[in-house]
Coordinates of C-alpha atoms and ligand atoms in Angstrom, one line a residue:
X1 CA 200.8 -5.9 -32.3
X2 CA 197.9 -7.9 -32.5
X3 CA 198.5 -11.5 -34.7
X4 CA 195.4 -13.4 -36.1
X5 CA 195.0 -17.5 -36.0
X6 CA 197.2 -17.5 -39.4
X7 CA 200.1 -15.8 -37.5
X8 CA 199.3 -12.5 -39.8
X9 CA 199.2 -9.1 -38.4
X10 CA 195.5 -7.6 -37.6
X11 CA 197.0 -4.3 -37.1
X12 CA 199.2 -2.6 -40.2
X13 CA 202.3 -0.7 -39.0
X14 CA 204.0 -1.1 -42.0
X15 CA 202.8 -0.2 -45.6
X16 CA 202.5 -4.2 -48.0
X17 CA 201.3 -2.6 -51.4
X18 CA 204.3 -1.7 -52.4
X19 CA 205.4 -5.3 -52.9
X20 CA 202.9 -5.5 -55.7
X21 CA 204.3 -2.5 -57.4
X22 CA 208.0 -4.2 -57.1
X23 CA 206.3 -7.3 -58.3
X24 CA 205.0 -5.7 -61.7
X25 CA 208.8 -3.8 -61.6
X26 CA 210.4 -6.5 -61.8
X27 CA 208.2 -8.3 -64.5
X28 CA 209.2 -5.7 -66.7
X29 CA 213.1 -5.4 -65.6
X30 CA 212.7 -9.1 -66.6
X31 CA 211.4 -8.0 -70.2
X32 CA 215.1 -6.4 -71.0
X33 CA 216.5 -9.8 -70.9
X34 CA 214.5 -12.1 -72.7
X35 CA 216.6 -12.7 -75.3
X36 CA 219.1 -14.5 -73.0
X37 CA 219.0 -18.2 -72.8
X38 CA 216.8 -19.8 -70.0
X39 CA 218.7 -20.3 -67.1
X40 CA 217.6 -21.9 -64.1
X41 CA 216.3 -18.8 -62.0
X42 CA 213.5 -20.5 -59.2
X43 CA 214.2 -19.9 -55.8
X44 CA 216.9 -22.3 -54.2
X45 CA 216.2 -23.9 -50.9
X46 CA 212.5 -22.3 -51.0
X47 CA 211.6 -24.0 -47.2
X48 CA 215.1 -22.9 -45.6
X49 CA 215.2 -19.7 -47.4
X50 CA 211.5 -18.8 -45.9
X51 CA 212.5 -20.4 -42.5
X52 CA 215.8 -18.3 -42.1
X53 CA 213.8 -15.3 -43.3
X54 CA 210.8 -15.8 -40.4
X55 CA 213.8 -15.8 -38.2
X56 CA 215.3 -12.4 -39.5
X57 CA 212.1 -11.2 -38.9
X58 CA 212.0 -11.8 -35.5
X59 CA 215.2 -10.9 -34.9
X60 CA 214.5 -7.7 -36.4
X61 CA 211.5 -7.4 -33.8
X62 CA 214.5 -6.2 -31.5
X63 CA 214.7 -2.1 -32.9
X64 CA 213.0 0.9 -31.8
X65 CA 210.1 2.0 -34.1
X66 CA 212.1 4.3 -36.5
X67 CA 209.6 4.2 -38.7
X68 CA 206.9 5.2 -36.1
X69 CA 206.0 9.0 -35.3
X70 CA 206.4 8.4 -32.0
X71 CA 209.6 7.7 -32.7
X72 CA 210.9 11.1 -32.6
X73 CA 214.6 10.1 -31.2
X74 CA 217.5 10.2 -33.2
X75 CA 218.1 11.2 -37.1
X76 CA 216.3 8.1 -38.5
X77 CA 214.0 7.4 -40.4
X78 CA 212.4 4.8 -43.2
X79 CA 213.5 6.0 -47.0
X80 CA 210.4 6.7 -49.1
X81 CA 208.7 3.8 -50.7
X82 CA 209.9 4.8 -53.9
X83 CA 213.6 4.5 -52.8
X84 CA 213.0 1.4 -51.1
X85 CA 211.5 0.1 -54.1
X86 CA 213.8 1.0 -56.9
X87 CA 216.7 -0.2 -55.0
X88 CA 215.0 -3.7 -54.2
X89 CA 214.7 -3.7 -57.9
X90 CA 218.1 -2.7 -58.2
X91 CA 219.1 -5.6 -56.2
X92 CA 218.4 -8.6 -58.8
X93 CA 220.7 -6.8 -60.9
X94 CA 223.1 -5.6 -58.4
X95 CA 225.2 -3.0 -60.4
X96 CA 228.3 -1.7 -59.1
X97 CA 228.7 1.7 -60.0
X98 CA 232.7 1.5 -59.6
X99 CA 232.9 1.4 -63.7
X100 CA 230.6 1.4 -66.4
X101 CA 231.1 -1.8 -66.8
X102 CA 229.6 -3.0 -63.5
X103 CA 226.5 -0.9 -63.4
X104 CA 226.2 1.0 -66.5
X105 CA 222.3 2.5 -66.1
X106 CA 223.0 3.2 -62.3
X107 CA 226.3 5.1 -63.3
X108 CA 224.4 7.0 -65.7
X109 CA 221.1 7.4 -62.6
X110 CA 223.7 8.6 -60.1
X111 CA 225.6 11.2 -62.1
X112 CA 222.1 12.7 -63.2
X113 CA 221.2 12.6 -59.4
X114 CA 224.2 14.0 -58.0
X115 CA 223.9 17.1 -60.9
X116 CA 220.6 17.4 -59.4
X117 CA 221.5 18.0 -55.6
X118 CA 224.3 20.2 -57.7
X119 CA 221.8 22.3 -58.9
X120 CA 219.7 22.5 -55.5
X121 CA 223.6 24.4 -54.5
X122 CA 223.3 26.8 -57.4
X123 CA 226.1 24.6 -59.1
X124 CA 226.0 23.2 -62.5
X125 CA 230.1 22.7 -63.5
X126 CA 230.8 20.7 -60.3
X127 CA 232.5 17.0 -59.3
X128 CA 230.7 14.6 -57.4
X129 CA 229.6 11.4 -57.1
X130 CA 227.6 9.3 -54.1
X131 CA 229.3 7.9 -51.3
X132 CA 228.5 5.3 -48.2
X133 CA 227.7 8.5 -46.4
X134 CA 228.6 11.7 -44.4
X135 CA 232.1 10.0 -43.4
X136 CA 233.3 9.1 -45.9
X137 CA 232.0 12.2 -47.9
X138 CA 233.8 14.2 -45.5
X139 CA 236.8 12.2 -45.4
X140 CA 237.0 12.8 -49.2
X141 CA 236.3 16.6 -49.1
X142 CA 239.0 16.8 -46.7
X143 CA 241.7 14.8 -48.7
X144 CA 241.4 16.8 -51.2
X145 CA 241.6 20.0 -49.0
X146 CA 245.0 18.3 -47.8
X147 CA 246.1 17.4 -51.5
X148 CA 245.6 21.6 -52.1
X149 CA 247.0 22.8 -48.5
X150 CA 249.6 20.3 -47.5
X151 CA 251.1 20.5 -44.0
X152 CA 248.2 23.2 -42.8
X153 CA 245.7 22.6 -40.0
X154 CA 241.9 21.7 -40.7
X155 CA 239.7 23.7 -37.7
X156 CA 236.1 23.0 -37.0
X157 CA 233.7 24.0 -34.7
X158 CA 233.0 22.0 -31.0
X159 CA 230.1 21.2 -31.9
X160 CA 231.1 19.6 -35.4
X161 CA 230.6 15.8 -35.8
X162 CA 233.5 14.1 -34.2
X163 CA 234.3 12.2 -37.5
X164 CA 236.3 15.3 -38.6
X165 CA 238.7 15.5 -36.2
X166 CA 238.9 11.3 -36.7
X167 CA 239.3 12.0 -40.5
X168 CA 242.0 14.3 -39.9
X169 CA 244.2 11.6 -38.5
X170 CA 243.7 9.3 -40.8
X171 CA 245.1 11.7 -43.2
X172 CA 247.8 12.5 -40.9
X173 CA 246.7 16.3 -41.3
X174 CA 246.5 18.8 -38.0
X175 CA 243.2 19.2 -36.7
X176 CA 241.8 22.1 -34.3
X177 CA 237.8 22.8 -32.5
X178 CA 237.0 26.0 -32.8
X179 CA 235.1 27.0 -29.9
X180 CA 231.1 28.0 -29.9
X181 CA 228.9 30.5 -29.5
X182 CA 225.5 30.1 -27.2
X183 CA 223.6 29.6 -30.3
X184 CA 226.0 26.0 -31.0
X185 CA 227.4 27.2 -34.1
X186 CA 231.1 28.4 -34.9
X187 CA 232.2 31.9 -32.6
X188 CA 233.2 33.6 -35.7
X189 CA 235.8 35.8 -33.6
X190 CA 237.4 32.8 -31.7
X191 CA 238.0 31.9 -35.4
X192 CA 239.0 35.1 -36.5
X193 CA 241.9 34.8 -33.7
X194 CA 243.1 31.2 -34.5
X195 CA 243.1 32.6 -37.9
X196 CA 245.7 35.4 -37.2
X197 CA 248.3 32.5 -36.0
X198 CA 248.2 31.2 -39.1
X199 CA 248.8 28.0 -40.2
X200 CA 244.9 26.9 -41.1
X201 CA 244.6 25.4 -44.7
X202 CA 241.0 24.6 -44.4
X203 CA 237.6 25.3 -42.2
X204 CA 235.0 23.1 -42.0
X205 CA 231.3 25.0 -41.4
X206 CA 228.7 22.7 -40.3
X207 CA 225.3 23.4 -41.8
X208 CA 222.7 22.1 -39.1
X209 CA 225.1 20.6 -36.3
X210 CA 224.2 16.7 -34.8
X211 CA 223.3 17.6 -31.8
X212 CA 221.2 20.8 -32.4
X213 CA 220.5 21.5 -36.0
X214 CA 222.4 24.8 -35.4
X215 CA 224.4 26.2 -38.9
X216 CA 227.4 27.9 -38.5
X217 CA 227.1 31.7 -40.1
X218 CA 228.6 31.3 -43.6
X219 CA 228.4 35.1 -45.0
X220 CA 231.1 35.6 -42.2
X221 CA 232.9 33.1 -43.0
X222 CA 232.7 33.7 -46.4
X223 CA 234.3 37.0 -45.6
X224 CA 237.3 35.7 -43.4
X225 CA 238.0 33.5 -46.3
X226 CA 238.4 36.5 -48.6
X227 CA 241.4 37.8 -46.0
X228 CA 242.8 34.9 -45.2
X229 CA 242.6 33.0 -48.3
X230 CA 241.8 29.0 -46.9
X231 CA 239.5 26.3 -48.2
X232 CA 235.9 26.6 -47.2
X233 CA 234.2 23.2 -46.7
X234 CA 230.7 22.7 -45.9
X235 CA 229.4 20.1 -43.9
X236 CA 225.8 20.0 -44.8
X237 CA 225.1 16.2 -43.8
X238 CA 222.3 16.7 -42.1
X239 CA 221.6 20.1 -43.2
X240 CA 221.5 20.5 -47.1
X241 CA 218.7 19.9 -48.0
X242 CA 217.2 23.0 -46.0
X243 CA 217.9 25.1 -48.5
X244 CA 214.9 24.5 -50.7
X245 CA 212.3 25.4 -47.6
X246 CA 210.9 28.6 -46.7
X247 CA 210.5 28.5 -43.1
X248 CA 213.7 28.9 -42.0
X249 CA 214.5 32.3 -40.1
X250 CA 216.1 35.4 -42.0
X251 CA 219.5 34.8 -40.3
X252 CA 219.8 30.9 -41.3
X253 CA 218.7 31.3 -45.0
X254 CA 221.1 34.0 -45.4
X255 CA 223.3 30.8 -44.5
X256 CA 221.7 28.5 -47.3
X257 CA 221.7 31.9 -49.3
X258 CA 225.4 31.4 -50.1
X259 CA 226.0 28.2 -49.8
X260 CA 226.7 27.4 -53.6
X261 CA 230.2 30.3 -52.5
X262 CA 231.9 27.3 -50.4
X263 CA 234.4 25.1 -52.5
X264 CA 232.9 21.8 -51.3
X265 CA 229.6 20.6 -50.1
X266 CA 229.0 16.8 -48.4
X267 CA 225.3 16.1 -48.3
X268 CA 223.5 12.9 -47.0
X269 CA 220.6 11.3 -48.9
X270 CA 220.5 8.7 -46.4
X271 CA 219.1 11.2 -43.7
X272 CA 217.0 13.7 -45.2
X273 CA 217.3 12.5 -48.6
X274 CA 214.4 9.7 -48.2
X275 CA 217.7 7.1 -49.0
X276 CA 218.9 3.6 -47.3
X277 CA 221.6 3.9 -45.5
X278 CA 224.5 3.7 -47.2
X279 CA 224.1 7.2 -49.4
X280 CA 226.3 10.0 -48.7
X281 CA 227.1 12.4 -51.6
X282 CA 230.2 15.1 -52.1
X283 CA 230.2 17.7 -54.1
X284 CA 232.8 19.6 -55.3
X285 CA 232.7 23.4 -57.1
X286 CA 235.7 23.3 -58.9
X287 CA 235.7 19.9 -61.2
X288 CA 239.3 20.0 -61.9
X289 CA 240.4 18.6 -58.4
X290 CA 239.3 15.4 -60.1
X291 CA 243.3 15.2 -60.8
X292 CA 243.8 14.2 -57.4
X293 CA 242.1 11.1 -57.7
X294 CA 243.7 9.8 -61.3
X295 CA 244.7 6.5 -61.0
X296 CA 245.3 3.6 -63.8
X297 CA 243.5 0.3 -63.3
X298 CA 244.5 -2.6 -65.6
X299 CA 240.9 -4.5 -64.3
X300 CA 238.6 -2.2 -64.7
X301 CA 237.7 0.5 -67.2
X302 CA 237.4 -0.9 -70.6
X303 CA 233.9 -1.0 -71.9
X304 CA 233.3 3.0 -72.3
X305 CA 236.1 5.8 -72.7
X306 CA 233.4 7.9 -70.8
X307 CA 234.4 9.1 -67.3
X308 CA 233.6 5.8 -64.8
X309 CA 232.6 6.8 -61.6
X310 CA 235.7 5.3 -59.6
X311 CA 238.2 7.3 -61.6
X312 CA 236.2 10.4 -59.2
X313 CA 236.6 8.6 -56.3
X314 CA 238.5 7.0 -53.3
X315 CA 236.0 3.9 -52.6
X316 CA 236.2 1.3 -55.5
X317 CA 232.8 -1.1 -55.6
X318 CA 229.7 0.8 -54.3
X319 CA 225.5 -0.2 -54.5
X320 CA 224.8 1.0 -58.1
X321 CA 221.5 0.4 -55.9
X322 CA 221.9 3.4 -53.9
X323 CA 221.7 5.7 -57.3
X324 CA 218.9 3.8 -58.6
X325 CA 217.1 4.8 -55.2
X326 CA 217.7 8.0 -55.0
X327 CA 217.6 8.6 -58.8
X328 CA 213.4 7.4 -58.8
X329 CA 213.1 9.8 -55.6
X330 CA 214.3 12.8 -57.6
X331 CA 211.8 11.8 -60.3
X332 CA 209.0 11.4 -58.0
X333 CA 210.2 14.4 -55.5
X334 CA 211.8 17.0 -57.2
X335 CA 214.7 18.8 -55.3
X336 CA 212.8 22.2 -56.0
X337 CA 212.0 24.9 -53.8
X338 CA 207.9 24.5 -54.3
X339 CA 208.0 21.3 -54.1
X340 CA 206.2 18.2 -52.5
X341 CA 210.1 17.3 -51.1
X342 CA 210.4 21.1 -49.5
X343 CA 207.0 20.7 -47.9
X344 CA 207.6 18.0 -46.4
X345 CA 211.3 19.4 -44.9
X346 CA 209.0 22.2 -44.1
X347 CA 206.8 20.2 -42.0
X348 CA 209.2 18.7 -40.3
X349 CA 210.6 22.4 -39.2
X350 CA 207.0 23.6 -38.7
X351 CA 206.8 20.4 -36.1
X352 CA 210.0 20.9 -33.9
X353 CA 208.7 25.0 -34.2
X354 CA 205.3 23.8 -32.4
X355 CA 206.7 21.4 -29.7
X356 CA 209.6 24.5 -29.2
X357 CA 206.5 26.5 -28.3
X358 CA 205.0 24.2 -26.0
X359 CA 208.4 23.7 -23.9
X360 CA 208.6 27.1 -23.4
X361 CA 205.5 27.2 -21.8
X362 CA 205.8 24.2 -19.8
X363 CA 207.5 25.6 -16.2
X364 CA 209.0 22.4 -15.5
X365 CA 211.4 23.0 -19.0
X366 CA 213.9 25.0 -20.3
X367 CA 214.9 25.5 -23.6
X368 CA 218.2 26.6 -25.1
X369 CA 217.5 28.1 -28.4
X370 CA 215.1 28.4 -31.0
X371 CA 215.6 25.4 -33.2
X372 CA 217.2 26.5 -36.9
X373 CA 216.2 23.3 -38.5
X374 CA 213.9 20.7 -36.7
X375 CA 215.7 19.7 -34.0
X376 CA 215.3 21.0 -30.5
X377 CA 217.2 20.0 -26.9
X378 CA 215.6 20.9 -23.9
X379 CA 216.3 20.0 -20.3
X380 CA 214.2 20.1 -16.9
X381 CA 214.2 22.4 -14.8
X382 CA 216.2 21.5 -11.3
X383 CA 218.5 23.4 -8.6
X384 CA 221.6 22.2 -10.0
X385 CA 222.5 21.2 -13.5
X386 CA 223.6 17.4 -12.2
X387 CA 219.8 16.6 -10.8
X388 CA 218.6 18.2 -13.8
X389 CA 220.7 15.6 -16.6
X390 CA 219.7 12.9 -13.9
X391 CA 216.0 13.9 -14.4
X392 CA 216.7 13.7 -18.2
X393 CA 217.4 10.9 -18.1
X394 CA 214.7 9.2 -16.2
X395 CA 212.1 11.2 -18.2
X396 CA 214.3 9.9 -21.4
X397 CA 213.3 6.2 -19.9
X398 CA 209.9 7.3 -18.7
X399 CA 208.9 8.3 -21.9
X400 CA 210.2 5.5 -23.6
X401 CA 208.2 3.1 -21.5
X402 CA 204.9 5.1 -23.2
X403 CA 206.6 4.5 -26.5
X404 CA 207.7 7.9 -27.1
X405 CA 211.2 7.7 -28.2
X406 CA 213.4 10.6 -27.5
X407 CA 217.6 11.2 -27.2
X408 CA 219.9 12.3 -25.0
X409 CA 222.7 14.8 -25.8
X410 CA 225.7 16.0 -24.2
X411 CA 226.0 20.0 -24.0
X412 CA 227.9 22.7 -22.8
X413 CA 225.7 24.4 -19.8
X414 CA 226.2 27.4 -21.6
X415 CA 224.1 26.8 -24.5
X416 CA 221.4 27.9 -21.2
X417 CA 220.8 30.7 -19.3
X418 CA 221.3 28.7 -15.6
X419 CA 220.9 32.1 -13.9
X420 CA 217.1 32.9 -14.8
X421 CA 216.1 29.9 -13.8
X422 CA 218.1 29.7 -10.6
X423 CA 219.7 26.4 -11.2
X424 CA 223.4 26.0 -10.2
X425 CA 226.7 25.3 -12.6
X426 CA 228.2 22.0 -10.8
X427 CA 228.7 21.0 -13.9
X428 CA 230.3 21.8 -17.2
X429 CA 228.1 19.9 -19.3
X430 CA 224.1 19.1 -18.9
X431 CA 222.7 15.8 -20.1
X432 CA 219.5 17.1 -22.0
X433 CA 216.6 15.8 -23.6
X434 CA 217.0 15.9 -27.6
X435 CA 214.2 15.1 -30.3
X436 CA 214.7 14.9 -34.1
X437 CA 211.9 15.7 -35.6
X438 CA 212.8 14.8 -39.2
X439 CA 209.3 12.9 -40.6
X440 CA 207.0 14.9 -41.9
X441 CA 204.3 13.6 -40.1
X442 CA 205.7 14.7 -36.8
X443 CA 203.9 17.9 -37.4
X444 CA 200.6 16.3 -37.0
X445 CA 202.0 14.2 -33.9
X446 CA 203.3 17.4 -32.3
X447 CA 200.2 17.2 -29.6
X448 CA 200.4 13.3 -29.2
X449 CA 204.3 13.8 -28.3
X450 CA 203.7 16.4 -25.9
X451 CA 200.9 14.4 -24.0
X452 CA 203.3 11.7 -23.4
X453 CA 205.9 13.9 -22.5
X454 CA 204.0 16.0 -19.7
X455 CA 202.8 12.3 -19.1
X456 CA 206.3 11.0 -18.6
X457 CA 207.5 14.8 -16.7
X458 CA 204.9 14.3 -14.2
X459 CA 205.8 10.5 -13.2
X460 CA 209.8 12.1 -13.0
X461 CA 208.4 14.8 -10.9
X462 CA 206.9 12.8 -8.3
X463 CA 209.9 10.6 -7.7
X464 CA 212.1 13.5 -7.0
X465 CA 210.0 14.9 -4.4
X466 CA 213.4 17.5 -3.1
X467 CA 213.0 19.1 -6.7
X468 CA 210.1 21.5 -5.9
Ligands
PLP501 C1 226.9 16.9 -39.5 C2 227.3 15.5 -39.7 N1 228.4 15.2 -40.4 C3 228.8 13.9 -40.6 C4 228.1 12.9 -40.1 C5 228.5 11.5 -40.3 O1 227.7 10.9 -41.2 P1 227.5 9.3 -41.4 O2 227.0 8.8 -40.1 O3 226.6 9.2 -42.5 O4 228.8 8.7 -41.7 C6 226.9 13.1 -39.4 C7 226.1 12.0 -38.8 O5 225.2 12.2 -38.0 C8 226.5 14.5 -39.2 O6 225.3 14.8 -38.5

């Protein structure tokens, strides 16, 4: 970045208005409270505080350009300006939303949000509350699971997040992987055979997998919990929010179509919510499993005989922050299928749809499967499976050094078809090339990416002069 005589950047990567909006925010946050006597409230230390704060700056200078569409790597991305607002704001109050009494407006904003993400499910009676994300969201879906089946095993898919099988032990309750098919989600009839052993209390379906986006087929598993009677949890972390777009294929949304049939649901704001990190949210169809959590506290709960937020659940002091953040999102972005929110989840599927096309075309790829939400692995082409993870991961670095920022996953070589492209199995796994395409704006970056990528191919290409 370019930096003037005053030491102020020439170029603008990041958006500054904002900070005027927060400024007239806060003015009138201010107005609430004037009736207070004046207490001393000017900045302490104003020369260290600005000194330390250059310094955080700087040491912040050290990240990859999340923010960036070039940075098209892992799920991350900035929240919306709205969200980072509001919970600055927030943040000279600093409401906890454990009780009433600690963050009583924020209580009231994150209830009304978490309804609203309810709603987007289909689900008005429900139990839920927010979360510091898809762990510990998970962690509480499946205590409760193990409250309702004691001594029963929880099965997942492979290609779940690993936190489940983590979870499990901490609640010292069995855990199994189910395999998975070629398309990375659940193989229904592996299931369907684990199932007739007995002995599962709960599955977990994962609606848009880590590492592929891929959503495990829930009208079947719908079914096999009609016969065999376990819990049916969802984990739609990454995935939820898919259900208000459009674009999906006819197979997935008959997925999202049933979704609101599962008996829990753990959806993250803080990915494709627009959220900070720190915003995980579970949801839970049947409100009475609130039982489980009942607990008396002789600090806590005194100001309101209304139902405080950490009678509903197993973390005690939380951001009231994070509900004020995502609360002014929902105003701003409704959670509704024709929606500014949806189109912008559409884009973001439109854009990992258009660079899927372009790999296909480009000889020196090969895909594994269409992408079911917008996120796509691909891998190079190569005459056995180890040359082509090594070339991943020089193209990976390659890449990088243009500043396009990519990932690298881990997957089972049969998410590919080896033989018709002649390559050889002498390997299990095959490192690939993975890309999140999660902004919005990716869509318009779609040709920018792929220049640098061909760029980046074509340097890999020369320096493994045995490949062709
Ligand atoms: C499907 C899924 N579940 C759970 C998690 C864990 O969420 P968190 O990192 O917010 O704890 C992730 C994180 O990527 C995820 O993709």
């Amino acid at each position: 970045m370019k930096i003037d005589r005053l030491g102020n950047s020439e170029i603008h990567v990041f958006e500054k208005d904002s900070l005027r909006v927060l400024r007239e925010a806060l003015d009138k946050l201010e107005a609430g409270f004037v009736s207070l006597p004046p207490s001393d409230a000017s900045l302490p230390d104003e020369e260290g505080v600005a000194r330390v704060l250059l310094e955080v700056a700087e040491r912040l200078q050290d990240n990859y350009p999340y923010f960036h569409p070039l940075y098209a790597g892992q799920m991350l991305k900035p929240p919306h300006p709205v969200a980072r607002l509001a919970y600055a704001l927030a943040i000279w109050l600093n409401p906890n939303n454990h009780a009433l009494d600690g963050g009583r407006a924020s209580s009231h904003m994150e209830k009304e949000a978490v309804a609203e993400i309810a709603r987007m499910f289909g689900w008005e009676a429900h139990l839920g509350h927010l979360c510091g994300g898809g762990t510990m969201a998970n962690l509480e879906a499946l205590w409760v699971s193990g409250q309702l089946h004691p001594h029963t095993t929880i099965v997942a898919s492979e290609q779940a997040h690993y936190t489940h099988k983590r979870i499990s032990a901490v609640l010292g309750l069995a855990f199994e992987s189910v395999p998975c098919d070629r398309l990375g989600r659940m193989d229904v009839a592996a299931l369907k055979r684990r199932l007739d052993q007995g002995g599962i209390g709960t599955v977990v379906a994962t609606i848009g997998t880590t590492a592929t986006g891929s959503v495990d087929h829930l009208p079947e598993l719908l079914d096999l919990r009609d016969r065999y009677g376990f819990r049916l949890h969802a984990d739609a972390a990454y995935g939820g929010y898919f259900t208000l777009i459009d674009n999906l294929s006819a197979e997935t949304r008959r997925t999202y179509e049933r979704i609101g049939e599962v008996d829990s649901i753990v959806v993250d704001p803080h990915k494709h919510g627009l959220q900070p990190y720190g915003c995980g949210c579970v949801l839970f169809h049947d409100p009475a499993v609130g039982r489980f959590y009942k607990h008396d506290s002789p600090y806590t709960y005194f100001t309101s005989t209304e139902l405080h937020l950490g009678e509903i659940s197993l973390e005690c002091s939380r951001p009231g922050a994070s509900a004020v953040g995502l609360w002014a999102t929902h105003r701003l972005l409704p959670l509704v299928r024709d929606g500014e929110f949806a189109g912008m989840l559409q884009d973001t599927r439109a854009a990992a749809l258009a660079l899927y096309q372009r790999l296909q075309t480009e000889p020196r790829f090969m895909t594994a499967f269409p992408p079911e939400l917008d996120i796509l692995v691909w891998a190079p082409r190569a005459p056995r499976v180890s040359v082509a993870s090594e070339m991943a991961r020089s193209i990976f670095a390659e890449a990088a050094r243009r500043n396009l920022h990519l990932a690298l996953a881990e997957l089972p070589v049969d998410f590919f078809d080896l033989s018709s492209v002649g390559m050889e199995r002498d390997r299990d796994t095959i490192t690939c090339l993975r890309s999140v395409l999660m902004k919005p704006e990716h869509l318009e970056w779609v040709d920018r990416i792929w220049e640098i990528l061909v760029k980046a191919t074509d340097t890999v290409w020369q320096q493994h002069p045995t490949h062709d």
